[in-house]
PDB file of C-alpha atoms in Angstrom:
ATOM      1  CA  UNK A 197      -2.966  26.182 -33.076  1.00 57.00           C
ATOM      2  CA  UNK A 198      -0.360  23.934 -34.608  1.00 88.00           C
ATOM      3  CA  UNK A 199       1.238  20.899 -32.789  1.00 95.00           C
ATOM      4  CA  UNK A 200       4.363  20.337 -31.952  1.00 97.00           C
ATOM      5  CA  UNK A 201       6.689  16.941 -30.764  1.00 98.00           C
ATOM      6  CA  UNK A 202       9.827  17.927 -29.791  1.00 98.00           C
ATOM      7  CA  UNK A 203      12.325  15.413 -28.616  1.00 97.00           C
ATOM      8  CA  UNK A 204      15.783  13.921 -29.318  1.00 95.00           C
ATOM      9  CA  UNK A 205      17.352  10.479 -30.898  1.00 93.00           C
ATOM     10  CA  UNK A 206      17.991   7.538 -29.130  1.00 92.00           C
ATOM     11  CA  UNK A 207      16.878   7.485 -25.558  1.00 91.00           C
ATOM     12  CA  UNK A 208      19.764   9.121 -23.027  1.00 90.00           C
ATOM     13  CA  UNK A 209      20.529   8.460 -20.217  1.00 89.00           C
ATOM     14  CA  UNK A 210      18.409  10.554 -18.290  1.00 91.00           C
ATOM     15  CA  UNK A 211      15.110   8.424 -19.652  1.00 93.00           C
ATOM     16  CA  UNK A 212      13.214   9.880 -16.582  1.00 93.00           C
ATOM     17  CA  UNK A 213      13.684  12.898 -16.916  1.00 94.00           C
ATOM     18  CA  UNK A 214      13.272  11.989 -20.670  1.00 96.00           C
ATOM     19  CA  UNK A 215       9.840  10.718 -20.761  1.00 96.00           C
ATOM     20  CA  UNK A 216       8.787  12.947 -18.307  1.00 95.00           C
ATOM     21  CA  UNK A 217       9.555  15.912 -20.661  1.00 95.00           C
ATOM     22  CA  UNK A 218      10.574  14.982 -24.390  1.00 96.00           C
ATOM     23  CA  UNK A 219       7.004  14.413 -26.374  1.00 97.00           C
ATOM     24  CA  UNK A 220       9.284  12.805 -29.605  1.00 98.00           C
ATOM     25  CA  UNK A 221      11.957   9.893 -29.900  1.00 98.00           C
ATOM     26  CA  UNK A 222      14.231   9.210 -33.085  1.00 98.00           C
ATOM     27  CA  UNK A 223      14.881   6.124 -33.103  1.00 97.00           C
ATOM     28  CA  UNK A 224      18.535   5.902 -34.612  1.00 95.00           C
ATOM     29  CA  UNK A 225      19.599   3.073 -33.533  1.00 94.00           C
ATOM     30  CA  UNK A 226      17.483   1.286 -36.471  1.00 93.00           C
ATOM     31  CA  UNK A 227      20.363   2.715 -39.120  1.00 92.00           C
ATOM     32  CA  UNK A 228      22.897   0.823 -37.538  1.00 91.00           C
ATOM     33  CA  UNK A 229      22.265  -1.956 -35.451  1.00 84.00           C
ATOM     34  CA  UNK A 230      18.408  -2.655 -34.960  1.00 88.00           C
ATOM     35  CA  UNK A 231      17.581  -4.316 -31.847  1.00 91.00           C
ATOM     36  CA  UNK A 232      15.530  -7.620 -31.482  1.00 94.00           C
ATOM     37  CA  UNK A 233      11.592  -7.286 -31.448  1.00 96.00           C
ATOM     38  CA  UNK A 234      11.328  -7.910 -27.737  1.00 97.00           C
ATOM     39  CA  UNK A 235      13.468  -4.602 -26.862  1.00 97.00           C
ATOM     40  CA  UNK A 236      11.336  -3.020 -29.296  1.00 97.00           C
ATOM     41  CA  UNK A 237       8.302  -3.601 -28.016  1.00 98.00           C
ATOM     42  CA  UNK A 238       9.769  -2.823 -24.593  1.00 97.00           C
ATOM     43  CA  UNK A 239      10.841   1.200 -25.788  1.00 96.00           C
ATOM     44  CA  UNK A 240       7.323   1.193 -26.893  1.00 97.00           C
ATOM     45  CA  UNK A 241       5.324   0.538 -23.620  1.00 97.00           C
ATOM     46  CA  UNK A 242       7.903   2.794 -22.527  1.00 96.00           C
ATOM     47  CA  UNK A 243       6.790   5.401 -24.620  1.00 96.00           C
ATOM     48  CA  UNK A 244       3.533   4.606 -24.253  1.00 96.00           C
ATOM     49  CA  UNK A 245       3.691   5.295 -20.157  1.00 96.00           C
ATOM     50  CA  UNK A 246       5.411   8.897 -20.679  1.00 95.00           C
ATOM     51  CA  UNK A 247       4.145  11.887 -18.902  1.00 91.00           C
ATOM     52  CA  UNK A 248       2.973  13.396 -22.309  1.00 91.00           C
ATOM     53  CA  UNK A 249       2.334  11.958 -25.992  1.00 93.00           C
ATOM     54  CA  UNK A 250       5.049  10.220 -27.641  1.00 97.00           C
ATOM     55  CA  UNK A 251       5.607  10.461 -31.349  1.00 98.00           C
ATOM     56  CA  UNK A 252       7.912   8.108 -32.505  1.00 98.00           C
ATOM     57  CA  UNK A 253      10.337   7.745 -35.483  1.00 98.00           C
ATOM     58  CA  UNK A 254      12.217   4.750 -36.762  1.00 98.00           C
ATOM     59  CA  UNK A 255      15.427   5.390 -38.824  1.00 97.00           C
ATOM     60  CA  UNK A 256      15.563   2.612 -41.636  1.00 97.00           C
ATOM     61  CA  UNK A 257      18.421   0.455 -41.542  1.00 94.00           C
ATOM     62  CA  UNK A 258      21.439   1.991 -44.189  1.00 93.00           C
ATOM     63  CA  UNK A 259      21.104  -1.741 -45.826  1.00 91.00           C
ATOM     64  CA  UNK A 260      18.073  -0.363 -47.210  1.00 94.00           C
ATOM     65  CA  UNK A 261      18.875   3.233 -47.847  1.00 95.00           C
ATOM     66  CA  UNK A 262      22.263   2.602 -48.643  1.00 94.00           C
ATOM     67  CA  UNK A 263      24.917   0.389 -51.613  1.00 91.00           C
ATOM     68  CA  UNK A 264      26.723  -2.122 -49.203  1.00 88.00           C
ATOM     69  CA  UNK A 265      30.012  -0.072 -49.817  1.00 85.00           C
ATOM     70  CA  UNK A 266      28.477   3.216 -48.275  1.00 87.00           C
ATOM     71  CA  UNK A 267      27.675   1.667 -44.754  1.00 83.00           C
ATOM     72  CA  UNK A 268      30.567   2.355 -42.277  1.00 71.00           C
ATOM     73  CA  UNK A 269      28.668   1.254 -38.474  1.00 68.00           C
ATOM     74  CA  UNK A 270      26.621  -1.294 -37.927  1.00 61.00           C
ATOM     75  CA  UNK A 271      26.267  -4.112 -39.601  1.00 63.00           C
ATOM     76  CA  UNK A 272      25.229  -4.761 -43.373  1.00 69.00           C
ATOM     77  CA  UNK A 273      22.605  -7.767 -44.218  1.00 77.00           C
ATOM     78  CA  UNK A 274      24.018 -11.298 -44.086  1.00 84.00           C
ATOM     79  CA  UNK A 275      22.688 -12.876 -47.597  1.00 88.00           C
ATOM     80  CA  UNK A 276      20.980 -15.878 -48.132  1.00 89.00           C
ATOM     81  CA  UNK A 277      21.944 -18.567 -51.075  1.00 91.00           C
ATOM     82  CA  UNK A 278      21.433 -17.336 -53.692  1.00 92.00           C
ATOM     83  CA  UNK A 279      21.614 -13.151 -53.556  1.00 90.00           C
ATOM     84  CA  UNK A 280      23.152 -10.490 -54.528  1.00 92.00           C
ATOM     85  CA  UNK A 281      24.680  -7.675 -52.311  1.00 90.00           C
ATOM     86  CA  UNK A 282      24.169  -5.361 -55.654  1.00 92.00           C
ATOM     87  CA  UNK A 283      20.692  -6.073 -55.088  1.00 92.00           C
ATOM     88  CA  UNK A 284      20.731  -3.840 -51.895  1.00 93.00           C
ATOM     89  CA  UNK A 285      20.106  -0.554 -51.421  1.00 94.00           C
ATOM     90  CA  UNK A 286      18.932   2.364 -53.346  1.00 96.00           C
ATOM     91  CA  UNK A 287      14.993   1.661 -52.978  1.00 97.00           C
ATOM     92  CA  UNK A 288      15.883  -0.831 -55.827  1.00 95.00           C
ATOM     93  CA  UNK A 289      13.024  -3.195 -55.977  1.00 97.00           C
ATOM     94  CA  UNK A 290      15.088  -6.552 -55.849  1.00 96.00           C
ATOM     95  CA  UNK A 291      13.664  -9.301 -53.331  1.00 96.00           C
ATOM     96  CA  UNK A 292      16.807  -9.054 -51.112  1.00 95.00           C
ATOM     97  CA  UNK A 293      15.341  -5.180 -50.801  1.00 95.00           C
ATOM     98  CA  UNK A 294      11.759  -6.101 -50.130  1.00 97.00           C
ATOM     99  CA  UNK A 295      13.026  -8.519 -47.815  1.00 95.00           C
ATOM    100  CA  UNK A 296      15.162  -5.881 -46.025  1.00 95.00           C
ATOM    101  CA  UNK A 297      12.370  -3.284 -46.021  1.00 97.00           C
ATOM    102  CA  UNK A 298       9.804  -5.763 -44.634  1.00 97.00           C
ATOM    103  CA  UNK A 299      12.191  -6.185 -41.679  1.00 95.00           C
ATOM    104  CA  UNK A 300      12.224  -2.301 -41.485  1.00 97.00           C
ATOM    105  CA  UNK A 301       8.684  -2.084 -41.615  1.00 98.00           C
ATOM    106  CA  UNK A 302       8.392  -4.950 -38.724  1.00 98.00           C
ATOM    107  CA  UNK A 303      10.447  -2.809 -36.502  1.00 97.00           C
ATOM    108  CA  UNK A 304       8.872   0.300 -36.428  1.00 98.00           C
ATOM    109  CA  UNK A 305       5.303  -1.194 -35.700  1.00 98.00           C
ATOM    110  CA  UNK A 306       6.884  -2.744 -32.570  1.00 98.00           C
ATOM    111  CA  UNK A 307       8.572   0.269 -31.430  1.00 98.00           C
ATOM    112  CA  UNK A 308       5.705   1.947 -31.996  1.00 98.00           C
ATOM    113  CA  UNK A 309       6.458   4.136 -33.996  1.00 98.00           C
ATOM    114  CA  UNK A 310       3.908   6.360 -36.479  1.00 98.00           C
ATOM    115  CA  UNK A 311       6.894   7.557 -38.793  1.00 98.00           C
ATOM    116  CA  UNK A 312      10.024   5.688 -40.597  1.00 98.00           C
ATOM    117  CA  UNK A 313      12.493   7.998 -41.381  1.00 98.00           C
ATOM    118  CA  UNK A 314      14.613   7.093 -44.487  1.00 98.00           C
ATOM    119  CA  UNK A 315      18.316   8.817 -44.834  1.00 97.00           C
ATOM    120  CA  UNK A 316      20.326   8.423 -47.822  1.00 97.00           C
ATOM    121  CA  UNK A 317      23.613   9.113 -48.205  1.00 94.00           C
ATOM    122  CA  UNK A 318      25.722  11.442 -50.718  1.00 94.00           C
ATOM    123  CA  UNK A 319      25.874   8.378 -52.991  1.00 95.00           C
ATOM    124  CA  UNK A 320      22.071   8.212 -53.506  1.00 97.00           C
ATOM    125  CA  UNK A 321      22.301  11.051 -56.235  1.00 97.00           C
ATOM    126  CA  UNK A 322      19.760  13.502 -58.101  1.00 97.00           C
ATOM    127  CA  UNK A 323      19.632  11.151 -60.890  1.00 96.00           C
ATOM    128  CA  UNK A 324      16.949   9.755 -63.208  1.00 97.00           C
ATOM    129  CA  UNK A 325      16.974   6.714 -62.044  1.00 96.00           C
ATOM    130  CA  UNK A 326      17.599   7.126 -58.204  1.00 97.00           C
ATOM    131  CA  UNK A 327      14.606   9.671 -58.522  1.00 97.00           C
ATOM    132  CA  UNK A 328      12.482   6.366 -60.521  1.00 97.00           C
ATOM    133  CA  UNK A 329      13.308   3.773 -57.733  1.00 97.00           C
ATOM    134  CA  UNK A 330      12.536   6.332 -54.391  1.00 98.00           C
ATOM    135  CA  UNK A 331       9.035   7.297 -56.276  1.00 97.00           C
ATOM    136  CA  UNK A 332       8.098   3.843 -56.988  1.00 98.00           C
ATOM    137  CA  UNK A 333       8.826   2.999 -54.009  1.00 98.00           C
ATOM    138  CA  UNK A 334       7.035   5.320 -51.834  1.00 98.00           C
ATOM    139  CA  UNK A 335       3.849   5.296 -53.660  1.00 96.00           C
ATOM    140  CA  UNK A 336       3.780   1.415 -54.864  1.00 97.00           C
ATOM    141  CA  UNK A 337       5.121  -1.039 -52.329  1.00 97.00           C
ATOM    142  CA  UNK A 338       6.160   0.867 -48.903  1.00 98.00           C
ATOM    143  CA  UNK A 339       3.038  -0.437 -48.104  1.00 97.00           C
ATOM    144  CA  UNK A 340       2.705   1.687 -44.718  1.00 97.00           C
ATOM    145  CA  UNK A 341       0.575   0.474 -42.507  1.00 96.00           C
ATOM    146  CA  UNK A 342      -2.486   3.232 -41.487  1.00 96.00           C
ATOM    147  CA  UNK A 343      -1.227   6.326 -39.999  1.00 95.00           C
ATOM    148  CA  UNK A 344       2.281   5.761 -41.013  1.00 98.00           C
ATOM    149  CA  UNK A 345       3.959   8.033 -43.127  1.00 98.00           C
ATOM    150  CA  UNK A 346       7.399   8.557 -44.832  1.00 98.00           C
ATOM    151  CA  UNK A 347      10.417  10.691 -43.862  1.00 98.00           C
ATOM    152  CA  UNK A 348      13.239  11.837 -46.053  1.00 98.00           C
ATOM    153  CA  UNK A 349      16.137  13.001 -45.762  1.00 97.00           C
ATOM    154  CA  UNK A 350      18.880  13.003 -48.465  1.00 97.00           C
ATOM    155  CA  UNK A 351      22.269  14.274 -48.311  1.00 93.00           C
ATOM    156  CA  UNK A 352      24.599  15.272 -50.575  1.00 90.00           C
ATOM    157  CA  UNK A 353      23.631  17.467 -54.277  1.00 90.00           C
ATOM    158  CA  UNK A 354      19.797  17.604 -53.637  1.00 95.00           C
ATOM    159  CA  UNK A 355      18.702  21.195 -54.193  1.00 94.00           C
ATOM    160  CA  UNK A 356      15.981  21.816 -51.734  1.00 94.00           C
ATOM    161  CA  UNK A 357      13.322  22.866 -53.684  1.00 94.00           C
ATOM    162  CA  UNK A 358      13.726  19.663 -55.775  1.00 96.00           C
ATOM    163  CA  UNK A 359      13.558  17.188 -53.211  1.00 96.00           C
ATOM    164  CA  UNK A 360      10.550  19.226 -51.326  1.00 96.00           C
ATOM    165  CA  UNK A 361       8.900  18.179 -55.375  1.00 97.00           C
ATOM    166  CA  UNK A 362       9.853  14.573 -55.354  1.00 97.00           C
ATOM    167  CA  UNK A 363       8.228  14.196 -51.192  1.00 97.00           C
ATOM    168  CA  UNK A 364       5.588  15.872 -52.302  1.00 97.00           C
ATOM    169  CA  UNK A 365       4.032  14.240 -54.825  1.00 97.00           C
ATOM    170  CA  UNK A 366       4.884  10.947 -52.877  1.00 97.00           C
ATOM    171  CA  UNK A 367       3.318  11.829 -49.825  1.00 96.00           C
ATOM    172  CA  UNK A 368       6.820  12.014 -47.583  1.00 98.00           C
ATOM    173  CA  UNK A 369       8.188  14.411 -45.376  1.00 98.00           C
ATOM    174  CA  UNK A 370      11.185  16.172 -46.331  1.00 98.00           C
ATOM    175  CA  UNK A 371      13.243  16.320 -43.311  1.00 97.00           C
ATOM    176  CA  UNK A 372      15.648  19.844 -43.204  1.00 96.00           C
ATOM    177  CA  UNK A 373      17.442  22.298 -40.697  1.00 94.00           C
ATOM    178  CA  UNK A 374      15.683  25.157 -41.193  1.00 94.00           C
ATOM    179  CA  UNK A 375      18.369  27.613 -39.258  1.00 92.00           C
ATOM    180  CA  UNK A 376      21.010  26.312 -41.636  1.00 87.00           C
ATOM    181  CA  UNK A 377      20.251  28.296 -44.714  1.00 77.00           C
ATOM    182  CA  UNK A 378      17.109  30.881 -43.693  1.00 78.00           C
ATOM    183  CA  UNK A 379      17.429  32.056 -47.037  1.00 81.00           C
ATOM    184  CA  UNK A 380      15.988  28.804 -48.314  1.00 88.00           C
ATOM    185  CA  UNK A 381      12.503  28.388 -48.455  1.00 91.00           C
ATOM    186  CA  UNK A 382      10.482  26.279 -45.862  1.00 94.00           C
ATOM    187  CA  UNK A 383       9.296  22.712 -47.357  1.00 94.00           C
ATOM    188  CA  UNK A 384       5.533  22.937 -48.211  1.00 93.00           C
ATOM    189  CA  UNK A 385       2.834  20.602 -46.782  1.00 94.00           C
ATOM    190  CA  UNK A 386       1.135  20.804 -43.175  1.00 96.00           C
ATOM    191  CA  UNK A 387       3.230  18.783 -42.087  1.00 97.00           C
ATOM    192  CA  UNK A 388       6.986  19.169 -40.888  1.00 98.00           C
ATOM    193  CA  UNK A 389      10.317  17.589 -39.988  1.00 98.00           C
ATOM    194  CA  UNK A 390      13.290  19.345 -38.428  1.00 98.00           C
ATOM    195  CA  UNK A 391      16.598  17.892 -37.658  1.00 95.00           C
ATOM    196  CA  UNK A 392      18.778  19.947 -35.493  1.00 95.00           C
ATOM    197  CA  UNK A 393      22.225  18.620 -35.663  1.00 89.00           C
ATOM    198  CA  UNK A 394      23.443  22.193 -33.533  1.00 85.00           C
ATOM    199  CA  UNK A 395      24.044  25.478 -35.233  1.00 75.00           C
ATOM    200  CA  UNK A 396      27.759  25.383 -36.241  1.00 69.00           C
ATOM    201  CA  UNK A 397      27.607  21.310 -35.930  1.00 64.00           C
ATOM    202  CA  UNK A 398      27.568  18.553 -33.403  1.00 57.00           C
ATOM    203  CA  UNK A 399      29.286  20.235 -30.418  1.00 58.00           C
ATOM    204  CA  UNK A 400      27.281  23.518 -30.554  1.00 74.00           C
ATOM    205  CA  UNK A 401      24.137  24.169 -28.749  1.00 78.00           C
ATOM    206  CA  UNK A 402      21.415  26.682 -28.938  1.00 90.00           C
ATOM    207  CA  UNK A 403      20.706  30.530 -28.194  1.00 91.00           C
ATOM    208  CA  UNK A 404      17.078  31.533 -27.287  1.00 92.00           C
ATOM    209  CA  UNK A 405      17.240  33.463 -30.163  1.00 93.00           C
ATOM    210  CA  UNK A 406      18.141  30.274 -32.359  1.00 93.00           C
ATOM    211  CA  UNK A 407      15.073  28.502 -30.263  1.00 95.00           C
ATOM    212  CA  UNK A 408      13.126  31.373 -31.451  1.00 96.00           C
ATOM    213  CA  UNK A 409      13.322  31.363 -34.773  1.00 94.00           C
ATOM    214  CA  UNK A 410      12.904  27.647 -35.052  1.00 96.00           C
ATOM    215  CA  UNK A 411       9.304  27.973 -33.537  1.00 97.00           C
ATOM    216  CA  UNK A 412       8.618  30.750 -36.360  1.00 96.00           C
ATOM    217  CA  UNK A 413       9.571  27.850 -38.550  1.00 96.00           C
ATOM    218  CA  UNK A 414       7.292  25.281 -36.692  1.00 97.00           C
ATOM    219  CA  UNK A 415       4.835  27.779 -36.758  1.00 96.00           C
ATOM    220  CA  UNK A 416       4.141  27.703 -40.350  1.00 95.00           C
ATOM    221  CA  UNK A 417       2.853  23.930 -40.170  1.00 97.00           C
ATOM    222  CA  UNK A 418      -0.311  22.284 -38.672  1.00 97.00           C
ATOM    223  CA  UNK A 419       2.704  19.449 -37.405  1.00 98.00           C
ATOM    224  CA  UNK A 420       6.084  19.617 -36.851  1.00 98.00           C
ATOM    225  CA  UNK A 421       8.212  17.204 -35.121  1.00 98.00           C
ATOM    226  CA  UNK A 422      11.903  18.513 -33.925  1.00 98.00           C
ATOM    227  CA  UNK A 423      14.380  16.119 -32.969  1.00 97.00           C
ATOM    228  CA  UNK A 424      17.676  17.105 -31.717  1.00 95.00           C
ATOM    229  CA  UNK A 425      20.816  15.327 -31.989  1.00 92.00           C
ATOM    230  CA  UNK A 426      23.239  17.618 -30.589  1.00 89.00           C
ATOM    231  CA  UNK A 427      25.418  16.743 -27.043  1.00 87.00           C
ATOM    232  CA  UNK A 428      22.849  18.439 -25.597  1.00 89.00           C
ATOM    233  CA  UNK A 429      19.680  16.989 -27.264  1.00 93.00           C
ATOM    234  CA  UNK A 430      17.920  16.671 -23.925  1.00 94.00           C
ATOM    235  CA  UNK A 431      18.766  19.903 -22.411  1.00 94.00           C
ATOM    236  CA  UNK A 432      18.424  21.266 -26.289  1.00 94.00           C
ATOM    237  CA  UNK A 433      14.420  19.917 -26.591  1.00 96.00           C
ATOM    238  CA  UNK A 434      13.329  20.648 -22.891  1.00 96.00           C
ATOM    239  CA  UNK A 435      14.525  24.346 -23.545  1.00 96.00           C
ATOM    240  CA  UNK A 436      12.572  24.583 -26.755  1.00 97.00           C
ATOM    241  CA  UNK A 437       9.439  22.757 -25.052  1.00 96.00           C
ATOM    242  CA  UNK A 438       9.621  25.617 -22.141  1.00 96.00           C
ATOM    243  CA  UNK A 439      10.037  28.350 -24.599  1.00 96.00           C
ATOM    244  CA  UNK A 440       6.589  27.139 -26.782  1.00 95.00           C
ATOM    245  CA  UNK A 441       4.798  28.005 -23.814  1.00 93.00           C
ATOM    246  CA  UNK A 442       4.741  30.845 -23.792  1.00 94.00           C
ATOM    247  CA  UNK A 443       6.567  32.320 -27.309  1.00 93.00           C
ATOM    248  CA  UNK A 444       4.266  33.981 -29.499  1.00 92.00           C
ATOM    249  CA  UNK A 445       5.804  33.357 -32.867  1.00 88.00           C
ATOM    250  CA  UNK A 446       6.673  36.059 -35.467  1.00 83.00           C
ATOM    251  CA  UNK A 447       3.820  36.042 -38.105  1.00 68.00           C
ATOM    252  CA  UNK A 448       6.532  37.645 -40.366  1.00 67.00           C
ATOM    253  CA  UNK A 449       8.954  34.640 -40.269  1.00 63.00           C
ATOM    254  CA  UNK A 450      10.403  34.329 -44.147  1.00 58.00           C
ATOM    255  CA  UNK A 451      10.091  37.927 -44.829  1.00 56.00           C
ATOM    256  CA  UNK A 452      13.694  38.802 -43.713  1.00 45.00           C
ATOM    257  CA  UNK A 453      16.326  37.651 -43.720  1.00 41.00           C
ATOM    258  CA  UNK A 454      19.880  38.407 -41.747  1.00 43.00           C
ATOM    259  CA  UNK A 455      22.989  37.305 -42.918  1.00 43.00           C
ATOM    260  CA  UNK A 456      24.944  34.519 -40.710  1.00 39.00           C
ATOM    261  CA  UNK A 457      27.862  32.245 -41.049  1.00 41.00           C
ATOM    262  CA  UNK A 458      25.947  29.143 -42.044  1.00 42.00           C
ATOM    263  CA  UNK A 459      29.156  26.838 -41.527  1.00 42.00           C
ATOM    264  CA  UNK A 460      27.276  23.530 -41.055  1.00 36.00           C
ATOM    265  CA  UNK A 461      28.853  20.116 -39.947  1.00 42.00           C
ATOM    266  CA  UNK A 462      26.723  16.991 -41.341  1.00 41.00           C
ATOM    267  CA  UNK A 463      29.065  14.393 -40.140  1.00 39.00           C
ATOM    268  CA  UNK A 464      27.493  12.006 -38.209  1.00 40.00           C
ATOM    269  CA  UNK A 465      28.187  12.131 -34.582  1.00 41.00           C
ATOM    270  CA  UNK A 466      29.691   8.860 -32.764  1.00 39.00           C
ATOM    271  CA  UNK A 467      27.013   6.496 -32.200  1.00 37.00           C
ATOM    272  CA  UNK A 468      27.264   3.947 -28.977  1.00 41.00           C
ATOM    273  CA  UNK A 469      26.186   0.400 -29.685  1.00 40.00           C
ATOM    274  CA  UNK A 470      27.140  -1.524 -26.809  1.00 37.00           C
ATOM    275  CA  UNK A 471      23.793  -1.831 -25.207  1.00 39.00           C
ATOM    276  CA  UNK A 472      23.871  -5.422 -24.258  1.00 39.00           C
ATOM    277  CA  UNK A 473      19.894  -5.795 -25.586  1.00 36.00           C
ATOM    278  CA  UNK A 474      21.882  -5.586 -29.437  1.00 34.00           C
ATOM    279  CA  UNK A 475      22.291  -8.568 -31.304  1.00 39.00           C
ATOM    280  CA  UNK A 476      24.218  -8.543 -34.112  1.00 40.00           C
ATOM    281  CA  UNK A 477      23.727 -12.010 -34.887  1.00 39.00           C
ATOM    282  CA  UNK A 478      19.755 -11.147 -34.728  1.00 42.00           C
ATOM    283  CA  UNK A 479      19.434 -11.116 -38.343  1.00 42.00           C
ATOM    284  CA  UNK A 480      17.225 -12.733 -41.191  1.00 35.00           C
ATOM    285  CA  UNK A 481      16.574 -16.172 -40.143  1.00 35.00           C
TER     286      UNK A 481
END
């Protein structure tokens, strides 16, 4: 029987009812505006006390994953004397980027989290050398501590089946919506990664039927972690957590195939940072 965490990003504001359901937490909050270590290590007791196993997931901060001109919330990396803001970004391996990505890797051990997700943006192209820099990266100086392991998810002209290649042979993740193109095939691995952003975007929720055949997906993995980041990411995972129960999932999933309007907003949705525990000053000392 396979396992699945199922849970949404950022906490909401129901965090009872939250941790007495939701058995995942996205951390998003690390791409924009990552909190100081002692919040951190407050989510993760947190987490720890929850009615059920918590798998956690850190987003790494854009001023890794991302050129300085591509970040638009948050805040980008105040420099020291002496570097380079074209040093940033890009998995280049530059010491303002190791520096960066030590930070990163600082955060998600104190939020306890067993995952770092890494997002790139449109910019962060199918090129040679973009493809060089995210491989030597992953497999020569992420430097994951035991049990972590690597999430990615690019945006923009990555065909599928290519980036499934590249996280493969570098031991990552590939993070995908598998109900926005059922045509496409599902990543490989026993291990998966689904990001639910709502079926016609942000402001669209779920049918039963939609739940459904997302637990045919999850079905096909020993592990799959589904995070949901629509309005109704709460409402959206308990559902799906209900449903697991007692759905018996099509063995066929993959076979067929219907046609549907697969109309798909990635924008990112609005993003609160006014939690008073944010520092934005709270930078490299």
């Amino acid at each position: 029987m396979n396992t699945i965490y199922c849970g949404c990003s950022d906490l909401p504001r129901e965090k009872r009812v939250f941790y007495q359901t939701a058995t995942a937490i996205e951390y998003r909050v690390g791409l924009f505006t990552p909190p100081k270590a002692r919040v951190l290590k407050a989510w993760a007791q947190d987490a720890q006390a929850a009615s059920h196993p918590m798998r956690s997931i850190w987003v790494a901060w854009q001023a890794f994953t991302h050129r300085p001109g591509d970040i638009k919330k948050g805040f980008g990396l105040k420099l020291q004397p002496g570097e380079s803001a074209a040093n940033l970004g890009h998995f280049q391996k530059t010491p303002e980027n190791i520096r960066v990505w030590q930070r990163i890797r600082e955060q998600a051990v104190n939020v306890g989290a067993s995952r770092i997700l890494l997002e790139t943006s449109a910019n962060f192209t199918p090129s040679d050398a973009n493809k060089r820099a995210l491989a030597e990266f992953a497999s020569n100086w992420a430097d994951l501590p035991d049990g972590m392991k690597l999430i990615w998810h690019p945006a923009g002209f990555w065909e599928r089946e290519e980036a499934q290649s590249i996280a493969m042979a570098h031991d990552m993740i590939l993070a995908i919506d598998p109900l926005v193109d059922e045509r496409e095939d599902l990543p490989e691995g026993s291990e998966a990664y689904f990001q639910m952003l709502g079926r016609h975007g942000l402001l669209d929720s779920y049918s039963d039927d939609d739940l459904e055949t997302l637990l045919d997906a999850a079905a096909q993995y020993d592990d799959c972690t589904i995070i949901f980041r629509t309005t109704q990411s709460l409402n959206d995972a308990k559902r799906t957590i209900q449903l697991a129960k007692t759905y018996v999932p099509n063995d066929d999933f993959g076979d067929d195939f219907d046609d549907f309007d697969d109309d798909f907003d990635e924008s990112d949705d609005d993003f609160d940072e006014s939690d008073d525990d944010f520092d934005e000053d709270d930078d490299f000392e």
